[in-house]
């Protein structure tokens, strides 16, 4: 499955690059033709290269791609899940993740099937004010109980910590709020409804996640 992230810190894809200020899945700039080109021109040579060098790889390959007029171009490969792309992809997975990981270790993953929720997902990152540059931590977080009561909403913790019985900020990217919806617009509205219920001092988030196709043409695959 595909996802598309928002790298820039501010609305309109401006400001410094970050680890990711939000993502949505599936990517709106990805189609079956691009999928075929990706498999033939990118993944097949990678797999052939591993075989040629007698490298046994058991794990997850996560490619970051830029979509151009000539097709997908590789920006990076990671041997891990992507953040925040995974927060938009995994809520759409109906299958249990653990058996897939175990099958990967045992080289049985080719016999596995994955069931997906075909509804789109939108994930909005809540960050400490000033991120990705200098920011303060230790800000008390409230409203999570109200946010998680919303239907098809999940909250993923990143830069958080318990201090003297209080949940506080402890990093640049603090939380990712993900929602499913029958349409990308519905998922987006639900995610931002949940975001509006969460509060901490100097909270910063982009208000245009999944609003438009954006300008960076960057997508990720899992």
Short mmCIF file of C-alpha atoms in Angstrom, two decimals:
data_model
loop_
_atom_site.label_atom_id
_atom_site.label_comp_id
_atom_site.label_asym_id
_atom_site.label_seq_id
_atom_site.Cartn_x
_atom_site.Cartn_y
_atom_site.Cartn_z
CA UNK A 1 0.00 0.00 0.00
CA UNK A 2 1.09 3.57 -0.62
CA UNK A 3 1.22 6.72 1.48
CA UNK A 4 2.20 10.31 0.88
CA UNK A 5 3.76 12.53 3.51
CA UNK A 6 4.14 16.27 4.10
CA UNK A 7 7.79 17.07 4.80
CA UNK A 8 7.73 20.85 5.15
CA UNK A 9 6.98 22.40 8.52
CA UNK A 10 4.27 24.82 7.45
CA UNK A 11 1.09 24.95 5.38
CA UNK A 12 1.55 25.22 1.65
CA UNK A 13 4.71 23.08 1.71
CA UNK A 14 6.92 25.92 2.95
CA UNK A 15 9.49 26.13 5.71
CA UNK A 16 12.24 23.73 6.73
CA UNK A 17 12.11 20.00 6.11
CA UNK A 18 10.99 17.84 9.01
CA UNK A 19 10.68 14.16 9.73
CA UNK A 20 7.11 14.49 8.46
CA UNK A 21 4.16 16.63 9.56
CA UNK A 22 1.44 14.29 8.36
CA UNK A 23 0.56 11.65 5.82
CA UNK A 24 -2.35 10.08 4.01
CA UNK A 25 -2.96 6.69 2.46
CA UNK A 26 -3.40 5.69 -0.28
CA UNK A 27 -1.27 8.27 -2.10
CA UNK A 28 -3.33 10.33 -4.52
CA UNK A 29 -0.49 10.53 -7.04
CA UNK A 30 -0.07 6.76 -7.41
CA UNK A 31 -1.81 4.52 -9.94
CA UNK A 32 -1.59 1.00 -11.39
CA UNK A 33 0.71 2.11 -14.21
CA UNK A 34 3.16 3.63 -11.74
CA UNK A 35 2.90 0.51 -9.57
CA UNK A 36 3.90 -1.69 -12.51
CA UNK A 37 6.77 0.63 -13.44
CA UNK A 38 7.93 0.61 -9.82
CA UNK A 39 7.92 -3.18 -9.69
CA UNK A 40 9.73 -3.61 -13.01
CA UNK A 41 12.21 -0.74 -12.93
CA UNK A 42 12.98 -0.41 -9.24
CA UNK A 43 12.09 -3.42 -7.10
CA UNK A 44 13.04 -6.16 -9.55
CA UNK A 45 16.61 -4.80 -10.02
CA UNK A 46 16.94 -4.43 -6.24
CA UNK A 47 15.95 -8.06 -5.70
CA UNK A 48 18.23 -9.22 -8.50
CA UNK A 49 21.07 -7.24 -6.93
CA UNK A 50 20.54 -8.91 -3.56
CA UNK A 51 20.59 -12.32 -5.21
CA UNK A 52 23.70 -11.50 -7.25
CA UNK A 53 25.55 -10.46 -4.10
CA UNK A 54 24.20 -13.44 -2.17
CA UNK A 55 22.56 -11.21 0.41
CA UNK A 56 19.72 -12.77 2.38
CA UNK A 57 17.41 -10.01 3.52
CA UNK A 58 14.57 -10.71 5.94
CA UNK A 59 12.69 -7.61 6.89
CA UNK A 60 10.97 -4.55 5.54
CA UNK A 61 12.16 -2.41 2.65
CA UNK A 62 10.54 0.97 2.59
CA UNK A 63 11.28 3.07 -0.51
CA UNK A 64 10.83 6.82 -0.63
CA UNK A 65 9.96 7.91 -4.14
CA UNK A 66 9.56 11.14 -6.06
CA UNK A 67 6.98 11.05 -8.84
CA UNK A 68 8.20 12.75 -12.01
CA UNK A 69 6.91 13.03 -15.57
CA UNK A 70 9.11 10.04 -16.38
CA UNK A 71 7.82 7.93 -13.51
CA UNK A 72 8.99 7.16 -9.99
CA UNK A 73 12.52 8.03 -8.90
CA UNK A 74 14.12 6.65 -5.75
CA UNK A 75 15.07 9.10 -3.00
CA UNK A 76 15.90 6.55 -0.35
CA UNK A 77 15.51 2.99 0.89
CA UNK A 78 15.03 2.26 4.58
CA UNK A 79 15.01 -1.09 6.38
CA UNK A 80 12.28 0.04 8.76
CA UNK A 81 8.78 1.40 8.85
CA UNK A 82 8.33 5.02 7.80
CA UNK A 83 7.21 7.76 10.18
CA UNK A 84 4.57 9.19 9.76
CA UNK A 85 3.62 7.09 6.72
CA UNK A 86 3.08 3.95 8.79
CA UNK A 87 0.59 5.76 11.02
CA UNK A 88 -1.55 6.26 7.91
CA UNK A 89 -1.01 2.79 6.41
CA UNK A 90 -1.34 0.37 9.33
CA UNK A 91 -4.81 1.54 10.47
CA UNK A 92 -5.97 0.40 7.03
CA UNK A 93 -4.57 -3.10 7.58
CA UNK A 94 -7.23 -5.52 8.78
CA UNK A 95 -4.80 -8.44 9.05
CA UNK A 96 -2.77 -9.02 12.20
CA UNK A 97 0.73 -7.61 11.78
CA UNK A 98 2.55 -10.02 14.10
CA UNK A 99 1.99 -13.20 12.02
CA UNK A 100 3.31 -11.34 8.97
CA UNK A 101 6.47 -10.37 10.83
CA UNK A 102 6.93 -13.92 12.06
CA UNK A 103 6.37 -15.27 8.54
CA UNK A 104 9.00 -12.84 7.25
CA UNK A 105 11.55 -14.18 9.72
CA UNK A 106 10.70 -17.77 8.76
CA UNK A 107 10.69 -16.99 5.00
CA UNK A 108 7.00 -17.87 4.71
CA UNK A 109 5.70 -14.41 3.89
CA UNK A 110 5.14 -15.33 0.24
CA UNK A 111 2.33 -17.61 1.39
CA UNK A 112 0.59 -14.87 3.36
CA UNK A 113 -2.24 -12.64 2.24
CA UNK A 114 -3.07 -9.22 3.66
CA UNK A 115 -6.59 -7.89 4.04
CA UNK A 116 -6.94 -4.14 3.68
CA UNK A 117 -9.60 -1.64 4.63
CA UNK A 118 -10.18 0.22 1.39
CA UNK A 119 -11.12 3.42 3.19
CA UNK A 120 -8.48 6.17 3.14
CA UNK A 121 -6.65 7.35 6.24
CA UNK A 122 -5.26 10.76 7.19
CA UNK A 123 -2.65 11.26 9.90
CA UNK A 124 -1.82 14.69 11.35
CA UNK A 125 1.34 15.23 13.40
CA UNK A 126 1.21 17.50 16.45
CA UNK A 127 4.62 19.01 17.10
CA UNK A 128 6.27 21.20 19.68
CA UNK A 129 6.37 24.86 18.68
CA UNK A 130 9.70 25.64 17.03
CA UNK A 131 10.23 22.14 15.62
CA UNK A 132 12.35 21.19 13.65
CA UNK A 133 14.55 23.84 15.23
CA UNK A 134 14.77 24.69 18.93
CA UNK A 135 11.71 23.77 20.99
CA UNK A 136 10.70 23.34 24.62
CA UNK A 137 9.51 20.13 26.25
CA UNK A 138 7.63 19.28 29.43
CA UNK A 139 4.33 20.82 28.29
CA UNK A 140 1.26 19.10 29.79
CA UNK A 141 -0.91 17.32 27.20
CA UNK A 142 -4.68 17.20 27.64
CA UNK A 143 -7.72 16.12 25.65
CA UNK A 144 -6.56 12.68 24.53
CA UNK A 145 -9.47 10.94 26.24
CA UNK A 146 -11.94 13.03 24.26
CA UNK A 147 -10.10 12.59 20.98
CA UNK A 148 -9.93 8.78 21.12
CA UNK A 149 -13.68 8.56 21.71
CA UNK A 150 -14.27 9.59 18.10
CA UNK A 151 -15.08 6.76 15.71
CA UNK A 152 -12.17 5.35 13.66
CA UNK A 153 -9.58 7.58 15.35
CA UNK A 154 -6.23 6.34 16.65
CA UNK A 155 -3.52 8.32 18.41
CA UNK A 156 0.15 7.35 18.14
CA UNK A 157 2.63 8.61 20.72
CA UNK A 158 6.10 9.81 19.75
CA UNK A 159 7.67 12.56 21.86
CA UNK A 160 5.68 12.02 25.06
CA UNK A 161 6.58 11.07 28.61
CA UNK A 162 5.00 10.61 32.04
CA UNK A 163 6.29 13.11 34.60
CA UNK A 164 4.82 13.19 38.10
CA UNK A 165 1.59 11.61 36.91
CA UNK A 166 1.16 13.95 33.94
CA UNK A 167 1.55 13.21 30.24
CA UNK A 168 3.95 15.81 28.85
CA UNK A 169 5.75 16.63 25.63
CA UNK A 170 9.23 15.13 25.32
CA UNK A 171 10.27 15.69 21.72
CA UNK A 172 9.77 17.59 18.50
CA UNK A 173 7.05 15.46 17.01
CA UNK A 174 4.72 14.67 19.88
CA UNK A 175 1.66 12.82 18.57
CA UNK A 176 0.18 11.54 15.33
CA UNK A 177 -3.61 11.61 15.09
CA UNK A 178 -5.01 9.23 12.46
CA UNK A 179 -8.56 8.81 11.23
CA UNK A 180 -10.28 6.63 8.65
CA UNK A 181 -13.15 7.84 6.50
CA UNK A 182 -15.28 6.74 3.58
CA UNK A 183 -13.55 9.49 1.57
CA UNK A 184 -10.26 11.31 1.98
CA UNK A 185 -12.27 14.43 2.86
CA UNK A 186 -14.17 12.55 5.55
CA UNK A 187 -11.00 11.06 7.01
CA UNK A 188 -9.39 14.48 7.02
CA UNK A 189 -12.36 16.12 8.77
CA UNK A 190 -12.41 13.40 11.42
CA UNK A 191 -8.66 13.65 12.02
CA UNK A 192 -8.82 17.41 12.50
CA UNK A 193 -11.86 17.05 14.77
CA UNK A 194 -9.73 14.83 16.98
CA UNK A 195 -6.78 17.23 16.75
CA UNK A 196 -8.98 20.12 17.92
CA UNK A 197 -9.62 18.28 21.21
CA UNK A 198 -5.93 17.87 22.07
CA UNK A 199 -4.05 20.69 23.76
CA UNK A 200 -0.55 21.52 24.92
CA UNK A 201 1.35 24.81 25.06
CA UNK A 202 2.85 25.92 21.73
CA UNK A 203 1.29 23.01 19.86
CA UNK A 204 1.97 23.26 16.14
CA UNK A 205 0.46 21.27 13.29
CA UNK A 206 -0.19 21.71 9.61
CA UNK A 207 -3.77 22.47 8.67
CA UNK A 208 -3.49 21.28 5.07
CA UNK A 209 -2.61 17.60 5.45
CA UNK A 210 -4.26 15.71 2.56
CA UNK A 211 -5.99 18.91 1.46
CA UNK A 212 -4.30 19.12 -1.93
CA UNK A 213 -1.88 17.07 -3.99
CA UNK A 214 0.92 19.31 -2.74
CA UNK A 215 4.04 20.27 -4.62
CA UNK A 216 6.71 17.80 -3.57
CA UNK A 217 5.36 14.73 -5.39
CA UNK A 218 6.87 12.48 -2.77
CA UNK A 219 5.31 9.15 -1.91
CA UNK A 220 6.22 6.17 0.18
CA UNK A 221 5.37 2.51 -0.23
CA UNK A 222 5.05 -0.16 2.39
#
